Amino acid sequence: MYRSLVLGICLFLLQSVNSQEVIANGTKSWNITTLDRLHLQLFINYDKNAHPTYHGIPTNITLGMSVNYIDIDEINGKMILHSWLRIKWMDENRSWNLGDYDNITQIHLKPKEVWKPDITLFNSAGDKSDYLGDTQILLADDGSFLWVPPAVYTAYCSLNFRNWPYDTQVCKVKVGSLALTYIDARYLELKESLDYNELVQSTEWEIVDADTAYRKQDYYNYIEFTFNLKRRSSMYTAVIFTPATCIILLALSSFWLPPQMGEKILLNGVVIVLISAFLMYFAQLLPILADNTPLVVLFYSCSLLLLSISTIIAVCVLYLSTAKHKRHLPAFIKNILNGPLSKVLLLENFTLEAEPHVTMNNGTKELVEHQYENPDSVSDGAAMHASTSAASNRFIQFEWILLATAVDRIAFLCYSLTFIILSILYAV
C-alpha cells in the first residue's frame, strides 16, 4: 500500500514537470508534444469506420493515376498494371487553425488511423496479385486528405489477335468506390488525372494513347482508364516473317528440280516439318480459344496445306518421269506442249541428256532417228532393229518427262500466284 502511494505521487510530479516545460515562459515549441496535442484534438471521439460528412454533404473523391508499368497476359486475357493512385478527399471536421499549433500545415497519418475510401477495381480478374499499398496519408490544415498508395491491378481485357504480332490492344481499368462517396468528375479535365512520369517502358508493349472517362451507375460510380497498347514487333519480324519467306522460296524451288529426282519429296517433307514446328510454337504462344485467329497463323496453316498438295504433285511427277511407258503421249497433249505454252513454261531449251540426237521443230524437241550406213557400225538387220526400238522407247520416255516438267512449271506458276495472294491477304 505504501509503495503504491509513493509511485502515484512520483508519476503526478513527473507529469507536472513535463507540462511546465511545454508552456515555459508563455511560449510553445514545435515538437512532438504539439503534434500529439493536434492529433488528440483532431481525432477525439473520431470513428474511423464512419463515413465523413459535412452538413450532410457526401464526400467527394478526386482520383488520379500515375502509371509505372503495364503488361498483357495473352494466354489468360488479362492486363497487369503497376501504378500509383492519387486519392484526395475533404473532411472539414479535421481542419485546424495554424496559429494554435505552431503553424503546422500538415501531418502524416497511418492508414489504419483514419477513414479511407474503399477503392475497388470493378473489372478485376480476381487475381491474388491485386495489391493496394498502405502508405501514409497526408492531412492538410484545411481538412484535405491525400493518399498515394502503390497499386497492382489485374483486369480482364478483350484481346483481338487478328493482326498479331502487329496488333494494337485496347484495355480498360475501372476504378471506383461502392460506398456513399462520389468521384469528382471535374478532376478528369485535368491532365494530372493520368500521367507517365514514372513509367518504365515494357519490352513488348508501348502505350500509344490513353483516355479517362467518368461513368455513373445507379449504385456506384467509377473512373474508366482506357489504354491503347501497341506491340513492339521488331523481334517477331526476325523470328516469324523471315522463316515465312524462306518457306515460300523452298516450296517454289522444289518445282525446278529435275522431275526424276526423288529429293523433291524430301525437300517438301523438310518444309512441312518446319511449318508444323511453327504452328506448335504459335499454340504455346497464343490462346487456343481466341475469338480471332491471327492472320500469320492462317498463312502458316494454308502453307502446310499447299505443301501437302505439292508433295502429292511431286509423287505424280516422279511417277510420270521414271515409269516405263510403252505408249506415246496423246495427240492433244502433244499439241498443247508444241504450242505457245512451251514458251510460257520455258520448255524450248529442254533437252534429254540421255539422247543427244534432238532437233528443234516449232519450239519443241523431237528425236531424230539416224540411219547409220557404215557397215562397220551395224553388223546386221537385227542389231539395227534393236537400236531403232531402243531409240523409240527413249523418245517415248522423253515425251513423258517433258509432260512431267510441264506439270512442275504449271504448279510453280500456280503456287507463285497463290503465295502472292496469301502474302497480301495475311500481311506476311
Short mmCIF file of C-alpha atoms in Angstrom, two decimals:
data_model
loop_
_atom_site.label_atom_id
_atom_site.label_comp_id
_atom_site.label_asym_id
_atom_site.label_seq_id
_atom_site.Cartn_x
_atom_site.Cartn_y
_atom_site.Cartn_z
CA MET A 1 0.00 0.00 0.00
CA TYR A 2 2.81 2.39 0.92
CA ARG A 3 4.74 1.58 -2.29
CA SER A 4 1.69 2.25 -4.49
CA LEU A 5 1.13 5.64 -2.87
CA VAL A 6 4.76 6.66 -3.46
CA LEU A 7 4.62 5.55 -7.12
CA GLY A 8 1.44 7.55 -7.73
CA ILE A 9 2.97 10.72 -6.27
CA CYS A 10 6.10 10.34 -8.47
CA LEU A 11 4.06 9.96 -11.64
CA PHE A 12 1.99 13.06 -10.77
CA LEU A 13 5.11 15.16 -10.17
CA LEU A 14 6.69 13.96 -13.44
CA GLN A 15 3.60 14.90 -15.41
CA SER A 16 3.52 18.35 -13.79
CA VAL A 17 7.17 18.99 -14.67
CA ASN A 18 6.63 17.99 -18.30
CA SER A 19 3.60 20.26 -18.57
CA GLN A 20 5.59 23.21 -17.20
CA GLU A 21 8.40 22.61 -19.71
CA VAL A 22 5.93 22.64 -22.56
CA ILE A 23 4.50 26.08 -21.79
CA ALA A 24 7.55 27.62 -20.09
CA ASN A 25 7.78 31.44 -20.35
CA GLY A 26 4.41 31.55 -22.08
CA THR A 27 5.80 30.23 -25.42
CA LYS A 28 5.24 26.99 -27.25
CA SER A 29 7.87 24.92 -29.01
CA TRP A 30 7.32 22.99 -32.28
CA ASN A 31 7.90 19.46 -31.03
CA ILE A 32 6.28 16.07 -30.81
CA THR A 33 4.10 17.26 -27.97
CA THR A 34 2.46 19.84 -30.22
CA LEU A 35 1.78 17.16 -32.80
CA ASP A 36 0.35 14.92 -30.11
CA ARG A 37 -1.89 17.71 -28.93
CA LEU A 38 -3.03 18.40 -32.50
CA HIS A 39 -3.63 14.74 -33.12
CA LEU A 40 -5.64 14.47 -29.92
CA GLN A 41 -7.72 17.49 -30.87
CA LEU A 42 -8.45 16.23 -34.39
CA PHE A 43 -9.33 12.66 -33.57
CA ILE A 44 -11.04 12.87 -30.22
CA ASN A 45 -14.24 10.83 -30.42
CA TYR A 46 -13.31 10.02 -34.05
CA ASP A 47 -14.70 6.85 -35.62
CA LYS A 48 -12.50 5.70 -38.49
CA ASN A 49 -15.25 3.38 -39.71
CA ALA A 50 -17.80 6.18 -40.07
CA HIS A 51 -18.21 7.85 -43.44
CA PRO A 52 -17.14 11.53 -43.13
CA THR A 53 -19.83 14.08 -43.98
CA TYR A 54 -20.10 17.83 -43.59
CA HIS A 55 -23.57 19.29 -43.15
CA GLY A 56 -24.98 16.16 -44.78
CA ILE A 57 -22.96 16.62 -48.00
CA PRO A 58 -21.42 13.36 -49.32
CA THR A 59 -17.67 13.14 -49.56
CA ASN A 60 -16.19 13.91 -52.96
CA ILE A 61 -13.19 11.88 -54.09
CA THR A 62 -10.69 13.01 -56.69
CA LEU A 63 -8.86 10.10 -58.22
CA GLY A 64 -5.76 10.08 -60.41
CA MET A 65 -3.23 7.51 -61.55
CA SER A 66 0.47 7.51 -62.29
CA VAL A 67 1.38 4.53 -64.47
CA ASN A 68 4.61 2.70 -63.64
CA TYR A 69 4.49 -0.43 -65.77
CA ILE A 70 1.96 -2.20 -67.94
CA ASP A 71 1.90 -5.67 -69.47
CA ILE A 72 -0.56 -8.12 -71.01
CA ASP A 73 -1.04 -11.79 -70.17
CA GLU A 74 -2.13 -13.00 -73.61
CA ILE A 75 -2.87 -16.59 -72.64
CA ASN A 76 -5.35 -15.62 -69.90
CA GLY A 77 -6.63 -12.39 -71.48
CA LYS A 78 -5.52 -10.08 -68.66
CA MET A 79 -3.75 -6.76 -68.32
CA ILE A 80 -1.34 -6.22 -65.41
CA LEU A 81 -1.00 -2.60 -64.31
CA HIS A 82 1.53 -1.24 -61.82
CA SER A 83 0.74 2.30 -60.75
CA TRP A 84 0.45 4.90 -58.01
CA LEU A 85 -3.05 6.09 -57.20
CA ARG A 86 -3.63 9.69 -56.11
CA ILE A 87 -6.72 9.80 -53.92
CA LYS A 88 -7.95 13.08 -52.43
CA TRP A 89 -10.95 13.80 -50.25
CA MET A 90 -12.10 16.51 -47.88
CA ASP A 91 -13.23 16.33 -44.25
CA GLU A 92 -13.81 19.84 -42.89
CA ASN A 93 -14.15 18.44 -39.37
CA ARG A 94 -10.45 17.56 -39.47
CA SER A 95 -9.19 21.13 -40.10
CA TRP A 96 -7.31 23.33 -37.60
CA ASN A 97 -6.04 26.86 -37.03
CA LEU A 98 -2.34 27.19 -37.87
CA GLY A 99 -1.71 29.74 -35.13
CA ASP A 100 -2.88 27.38 -32.44
CA TYR A 101 -0.42 24.66 -33.42
CA ASP A 102 2.90 26.35 -34.26
CA ASN A 103 1.95 26.82 -37.94
CA ILE A 104 1.90 23.10 -38.61
CA THR A 105 0.44 22.85 -42.12
CA GLN A 106 0.21 19.08 -42.48
CA ILE A 107 0.63 15.86 -40.57
CA HIS A 108 1.25 12.26 -41.59
CA LEU A 109 -1.16 9.57 -40.50
CA LYS A 110 -1.13 5.82 -40.65
CA PRO A 111 -3.78 4.31 -42.94
CA LYS A 112 -5.32 2.41 -40.05
CA GLU A 113 -5.95 5.62 -38.10
CA VAL A 114 -8.44 7.29 -40.44
CA TRP A 115 -11.29 6.53 -42.79
CA LYS A 116 -10.25 5.74 -46.36
CA PRO A 117 -12.38 5.35 -49.49
CA ASP A 118 -12.87 1.73 -50.47
CA ILE A 119 -11.23 1.94 -53.89
CA THR A 120 -12.28 -1.09 -55.93
CA LEU A 121 -11.28 -2.45 -59.32
CA PHE A 122 -14.63 -3.27 -60.91
CA ASN A 123 -13.27 -5.35 -63.80
CA SER A 124 -10.80 -7.25 -61.66
CA ALA A 125 -9.67 -10.62 -62.95
CA GLY A 126 -9.87 -11.96 -59.40
CA ASP A 127 -6.13 -12.46 -59.25
CA LYS A 128 -4.50 -12.72 -55.83
CA SER A 129 -1.74 -10.46 -57.10
CA ASP A 130 -4.05 -7.41 -56.85
CA TYR A 131 -2.49 -5.12 -54.31
CA LEU A 132 -3.17 -1.71 -52.77
CA GLY A 133 -0.35 -0.50 -50.53
CA ASP A 134 -0.70 1.04 -47.06
CA THR A 135 1.36 4.19 -47.43
CA GLN A 136 0.95 7.08 -45.01
CA ILE A 137 -1.85 9.59 -45.52
CA LEU A 138 -1.15 13.31 -45.62
CA LEU A 139 -3.66 15.58 -43.82
CA ALA A 140 -3.52 19.33 -44.51
CA ASP A 141 -4.74 22.12 -42.23
CA ASP A 142 -7.82 22.74 -44.41
CA GLY A 143 -9.03 19.18 -43.79
CA SER A 144 -7.95 17.72 -47.15
CA PHE A 145 -6.55 14.20 -47.23
CA LEU A 146 -4.04 12.93 -49.79
CA TRP A 147 -3.29 9.23 -50.10
CA VAL A 148 -0.84 7.93 -52.71
CA PRO A 149 -0.73 4.13 -52.39
CA PRO A 150 1.03 1.83 -54.86
CA ALA A 151 -1.42 -0.38 -56.73
CA VAL A 152 -1.05 -3.56 -58.75
CA TYR A 153 -4.20 -4.38 -60.68
CA THR A 154 -5.04 -7.35 -62.89
CA ALA A 155 -8.01 -6.55 -65.13
CA TYR A 156 -9.82 -8.52 -67.78
CA CYS A 157 -9.07 -7.37 -71.30
CA SER A 158 -10.80 -8.41 -74.51
CA LEU A 159 -7.89 -9.16 -76.84
CA ASN A 160 -8.02 -9.18 -80.63
CA PHE A 161 -5.18 -11.20 -82.17
CA ARG A 162 -6.29 -10.78 -85.79
CA ASN A 163 -3.23 -8.72 -86.77
CA TRP A 164 -0.79 -10.40 -84.38
CA PRO A 165 2.09 -9.61 -83.99
CA TYR A 166 1.33 -6.13 -85.40
CA ASP A 167 -1.69 -5.80 -83.14
CA THR A 168 -2.96 -2.92 -81.02
CA GLN A 169 -4.94 -3.83 -77.91
CA VAL A 170 -7.45 -1.67 -76.03
CA CYS A 171 -7.66 -2.44 -72.31
CA LYS A 172 -9.68 -0.70 -69.62
CA VAL A 173 -9.25 -0.30 -65.87
CA LYS A 174 -12.42 0.63 -63.97
CA VAL A 175 -11.59 2.07 -60.56
CA GLY A 176 -14.19 3.47 -58.16
CA SER A 177 -15.93 3.18 -54.81
CA LEU A 178 -19.01 1.28 -53.71
CA ALA A 179 -19.51 3.38 -50.58
CA LEU A 180 -21.62 6.52 -50.28
CA THR A 181 -18.96 8.63 -51.96
CA TYR A 182 -18.86 10.50 -55.22
CA ILE A 183 -15.91 10.74 -57.57
CA ASP A 184 -15.29 14.31 -58.63
CA ALA A 185 -15.76 14.32 -62.41
CA ARG A 186 -14.24 17.79 -62.69
CA TYR A 187 -10.86 16.32 -61.92
CA LEU A 188 -11.00 14.40 -65.20
CA GLU A 189 -10.49 17.62 -67.12
CA LEU A 190 -7.00 17.96 -65.66
CA LYS A 191 -4.03 16.34 -67.32
CA GLU A 192 -2.85 15.14 -63.92
CA SER A 193 -5.62 12.53 -63.83
CA LEU A 194 -3.29 10.19 -65.74
CA ASP A 195 0.45 10.64 -66.15
CA TYR A 196 3.51 8.62 -67.13
CA ASN A 197 6.26 10.46 -65.27
CA GLU A 198 7.39 7.25 -63.57
CA LEU A 199 6.69 4.93 -66.49
CA VAL A 200 9.07 2.01 -67.04
CA GLN A 201 8.86 1.02 -70.71
CA SER A 202 7.78 -2.54 -71.37
CA THR A 203 9.96 -4.59 -73.68
CA GLU A 204 6.90 -5.69 -75.66
CA TRP A 205 4.16 -3.08 -75.25
CA GLU A 206 4.07 0.64 -75.95
CA ILE A 207 1.32 2.98 -74.73
CA VAL A 208 0.25 4.93 -77.81
CA ASP A 209 -2.80 6.61 -76.30
CA ALA A 210 -4.82 6.79 -73.09
CA ASP A 211 -8.11 8.29 -72.06
CA THR A 212 -10.06 8.89 -68.88
CA ALA A 213 -13.84 8.86 -68.60
CA TYR A 214 -16.32 9.22 -65.77
CA ARG A 215 -19.00 6.53 -65.53
CA LYS A 216 -22.02 6.70 -63.26
CA GLN A 217 -24.26 3.80 -62.36
CA ASP A 218 -27.32 3.54 -60.14
CA TYR A 219 -25.49 2.49 -57.01
CA TYR A 220 -21.90 3.40 -57.70
CA ASN A 221 -19.65 5.42 -59.97
CA TYR A 222 -16.14 4.98 -61.19
CA ILE A 223 -13.38 6.31 -63.41
CA GLU A 224 -12.56 4.31 -66.54
CA PHE A 225 -8.93 4.45 -67.65
CA THR A 226 -8.55 3.28 -71.26
CA PHE A 227 -5.12 2.29 -72.61
CA ASN A 228 -4.24 1.73 -76.26
CA LEU A 229 -1.25 -0.60 -76.34
CA LYS A 230 0.81 -1.35 -79.43
CA ARG A 231 3.07 -4.37 -79.62
CA ARG A 232 6.74 -3.90 -80.41
CA SER A 233 7.14 -6.22 -83.41
CA SER A 234 10.79 -5.98 -84.40
CA MET A 235 11.67 -9.34 -82.85
CA TYR A 236 8.70 -11.09 -84.43
CA THR A 237 9.79 -9.90 -87.87
CA ALA A 238 13.03 -11.84 -87.50
CA VAL A 239 11.53 -14.87 -85.75
CA ILE A 240 8.32 -15.37 -87.74
CA PHE A 241 8.29 -13.50 -91.04
CA THR A 242 11.83 -14.23 -92.19
CA PRO A 243 11.22 -18.01 -91.92
CA ALA A 244 7.92 -17.49 -93.77
CA THR A 245 9.87 -16.03 -96.69
CA CYS A 246 12.26 -18.99 -96.62
CA ILE A 247 9.32 -21.40 -96.62
CA ILE A 248 7.91 -19.76 -99.74
CA LEU A 249 11.26 -19.92 -101.55
CA LEU A 250 11.86 -23.56 -100.62
CA ALA A 251 8.35 -24.56 -101.63
CA LEU A 252 8.74 -22.92 -105.05
CA SER A 253 12.27 -24.20 -105.63
CA SER A 254 11.11 -27.82 -105.44
CA PHE A 255 9.29 -27.34 -108.76
CA TRP A 256 12.57 -26.54 -110.51
CA LEU A 257 14.33 -29.73 -109.54
CA PRO A 258 14.61 -32.31 -112.35
CA PRO A 259 11.39 -34.35 -112.47
CA GLN A 260 13.26 -37.64 -112.00
CA MET A 261 14.77 -36.56 -108.64
CA GLY A 262 13.18 -38.03 -105.53
CA GLU A 263 14.71 -35.20 -103.48
CA LYS A 264 11.63 -33.14 -104.42
CA ILE A 265 9.61 -35.17 -101.91
CA LEU A 266 12.38 -34.90 -99.31
CA LEU A 267 12.52 -31.11 -99.66
CA ASN A 268 8.76 -30.81 -99.27
CA GLY A 269 8.89 -33.04 -96.21
CA VAL A 270 11.50 -30.82 -94.56
CA VAL A 271 9.39 -27.72 -95.20
CA ILE A 272 6.28 -29.46 -93.81
CA VAL A 273 8.15 -30.31 -90.61
CA LEU A 274 9.32 -26.69 -90.36
CA ILE A 275 5.78 -25.34 -90.75
CA SER A 276 4.44 -27.82 -88.19
CA ALA A 277 7.07 -26.68 -85.69
CA PHE A 278 5.98 -23.07 -86.13
CA LEU A 279 2.32 -23.97 -85.65
CA MET A 280 3.20 -25.74 -82.40
CA TYR A 281 5.15 -22.64 -81.34
CA PHE A 282 2.10 -20.46 -82.02
CA ALA A 283 -0.06 -22.83 -79.97
CA GLN A 284 2.23 -22.28 -76.98
CA LEU A 285 2.42 -18.53 -77.50
CA LEU A 286 -1.24 -17.69 -78.18
CA PRO A 287 -4.55 -18.70 -76.58
CA ILE A 288 -6.06 -21.66 -78.38
CA LEU A 289 -9.65 -20.50 -77.85
CA ALA A 290 -9.16 -16.92 -79.04
CA ASP A 291 -12.05 -15.32 -80.91
CA ASN A 292 -9.81 -14.19 -83.77
CA THR A 293 -7.19 -16.42 -85.35
CA PRO A 294 -4.05 -14.42 -86.23
CA LEU A 295 -3.51 -13.90 -89.94
CA VAL A 296 0.05 -15.16 -89.72
CA VAL A 297 -1.22 -18.45 -88.22
CA LEU A 298 -3.69 -18.76 -91.09
CA PHE A 299 -0.81 -18.19 -93.51
CA TYR A 300 1.23 -21.00 -91.98
CA SER A 301 -1.83 -23.27 -91.96
CA CYS A 302 -2.52 -22.59 -95.63
CA SER A 303 1.16 -23.13 -96.41
CA LEU A 304 1.01 -26.51 -94.70
CA LEU A 305 -1.95 -27.48 -96.87
CA LEU A 306 -0.22 -26.23 -100.02
CA LEU A 307 2.97 -28.15 -99.21
CA SER A 308 0.94 -31.32 -98.69
CA ILE A 309 -0.63 -30.87 -102.13
CA SER A 310 2.82 -30.08 -103.54
CA THR A 311 4.09 -33.40 -102.19
CA ILE A 312 1.29 -35.22 -104.00
CA ILE A 313 2.20 -33.36 -107.19
CA ALA A 314 5.86 -34.35 -106.69
CA VAL A 315 4.87 -38.02 -106.37
CA CYS A 316 2.85 -37.81 -109.61
CA VAL A 317 5.69 -36.03 -111.43
CA LEU A 318 8.17 -38.60 -110.20
CA TYR A 319 5.94 -41.39 -111.49
CA LEU A 320 5.47 -39.74 -114.91
CA SER A 321 9.19 -39.26 -115.38
CA THR A 322 10.51 -42.59 -114.09
CA ALA A 323 7.86 -45.17 -115.01
CA LYS A 324 8.48 -47.30 -118.11
CA HIS A 325 5.92 -46.06 -120.63
CA LYS A 326 5.12 -48.03 -123.80
CA ARG A 327 2.74 -45.58 -125.40
CA HIS A 328 3.28 -42.11 -126.77
CA LEU A 329 1.58 -39.11 -125.29
CA PRO A 330 -1.95 -38.47 -126.54
CA ALA A 331 -2.01 -36.24 -129.58
CA PHE A 332 -3.90 -33.37 -127.93
CA ILE A 333 -1.31 -33.18 -125.11
CA LYS A 334 1.47 -33.07 -127.71
CA ASN A 335 -0.30 -30.25 -129.49
CA ILE A 336 -0.57 -28.29 -126.25
CA LEU A 337 3.10 -28.81 -125.45
CA ASN A 338 4.06 -27.91 -129.03
CA GLY A 339 2.02 -24.71 -128.91
CA PRO A 340 2.64 -21.32 -127.28
CA LEU A 341 2.52 -22.94 -123.85
CA SER A 342 6.06 -24.24 -124.40
CA LYS A 343 7.38 -20.67 -124.41
CA VAL A 344 5.43 -19.75 -121.28
CA LEU A 345 6.72 -22.81 -119.44
CA LEU A 346 10.29 -22.32 -120.72
CA LEU A 347 10.34 -25.74 -122.39
CA GLU A 348 12.08 -24.58 -125.58
CA ASN A 349 15.56 -25.33 -124.28
CA PHE A 350 14.63 -28.53 -122.52
CA THR A 351 16.90 -31.43 -123.54
CA LEU A 352 17.25 -35.06 -122.68
CA GLU A 353 20.76 -35.82 -121.52
CA ALA A 354 20.46 -39.47 -122.41
CA GLU A 355 19.55 -38.74 -126.06
CA PRO A 356 21.97 -36.45 -127.90
CA HIS A 357 20.05 -36.56 -131.21
CA VAL A 358 17.47 -33.86 -130.58
CA THR A 359 16.45 -31.16 -133.00
CA MET A 360 14.12 -28.17 -132.81
CA ASN A 361 10.81 -28.17 -134.65
CA ASN A 362 8.25 -25.44 -133.93
CA GLY A 363 9.64 -24.81 -130.46
CA THR A 364 9.58 -28.42 -129.30
CA LYS A 365 12.10 -31.22 -129.18
CA GLU A 366 11.78 -34.19 -131.42
CA LEU A 367 14.01 -37.19 -131.54
CA VAL A 368 15.68 -37.69 -134.94
CA GLU A 369 16.30 -41.28 -135.90
CA HIS A 370 19.56 -41.58 -137.82
CA GLN A 371 20.29 -44.46 -140.08
CA TYR A 372 23.90 -45.48 -139.95
CA GLU A 373 25.19 -46.59 -143.38
CA ASN A 374 28.61 -47.66 -142.17
CA PRO A 375 28.70 -51.49 -142.28
CA ASP A 376 31.37 -51.46 -139.57
CA SER A 377 28.93 -49.94 -137.07
CA VAL A 378 25.88 -52.08 -137.93
CA SER A 379 26.51 -55.74 -138.37
CA ASP A 380 23.11 -56.95 -139.36
CA GLY A 381 19.41 -56.06 -139.57
CA ALA A 382 18.57 -57.47 -136.13
CA ALA A 383 21.02 -55.13 -134.41
CA MET A 384 19.64 -52.16 -136.34
CA HIS A 385 16.08 -53.09 -135.35
CA ALA A 386 17.09 -53.31 -131.70
CA SER A 387 18.75 -49.92 -131.89
CA THR A 388 15.69 -48.38 -133.50
CA SER A 389 13.41 -49.92 -130.87
CA ALA A 390 15.59 -48.59 -128.04
CA ALA A 391 15.63 -45.13 -129.60
CA SER A 392 11.85 -45.21 -129.90
CA ASN A 393 11.47 -46.17 -126.24
CA ARG A 394 13.80 -43.38 -125.24
CA PHE A 395 11.76 -40.93 -127.27
CA ILE A 396 8.54 -42.12 -125.56
CA GLN A 397 10.20 -41.72 -122.19
CA PHE A 398 11.36 -38.25 -123.17
CA GLU A 399 7.78 -37.24 -124.02
CA TRP A 400 6.57 -38.24 -120.57
CA ILE A 401 9.47 -36.45 -118.90
CA LEU A 402 8.54 -33.37 -120.90
CA LEU A 403 4.97 -33.71 -119.62
CA ALA A 404 6.20 -34.08 -116.03
CA THR A 405 8.32 -30.96 -116.45
CA ALA A 406 5.32 -29.07 -117.80
CA VAL A 407 3.29 -30.13 -114.75
CA ASP A 408 6.06 -28.82 -112.48
CA ARG A 409 6.21 -25.49 -114.29
CA ILE A 410 2.43 -25.05 -114.21
CA ALA A 411 2.42 -25.88 -110.50
CA PHE A 412 5.20 -23.32 -109.98
CA LEU A 413 3.13 -20.58 -111.62
CA CYS A 414 0.01 -21.52 -109.65
CA TYR A 415 1.88 -21.67 -106.35
CA SER A 416 3.65 -18.38 -107.02
CA LEU A 417 0.32 -16.66 -107.59
CA THR A 418 -1.19 -18.37 -104.54
CA PHE A 419 1.65 -17.31 -102.23
CA ILE A 420 1.42 -13.73 -103.51
CA ILE A 421 -2.30 -13.67 -102.72
CA LEU A 422 -1.73 -15.21 -99.28
CA SER A 423 1.01 -12.70 -98.50
CA ILE A 424 -1.30 -9.82 -99.37
CA LEU A 425 -4.31 -11.21 -97.50
CA TYR A 426 -2.39 -12.21 -94.39
CA ALA A 427 0.06 -9.28 -94.47
CA VAL A 428 3.14 -11.50 -94.36
#
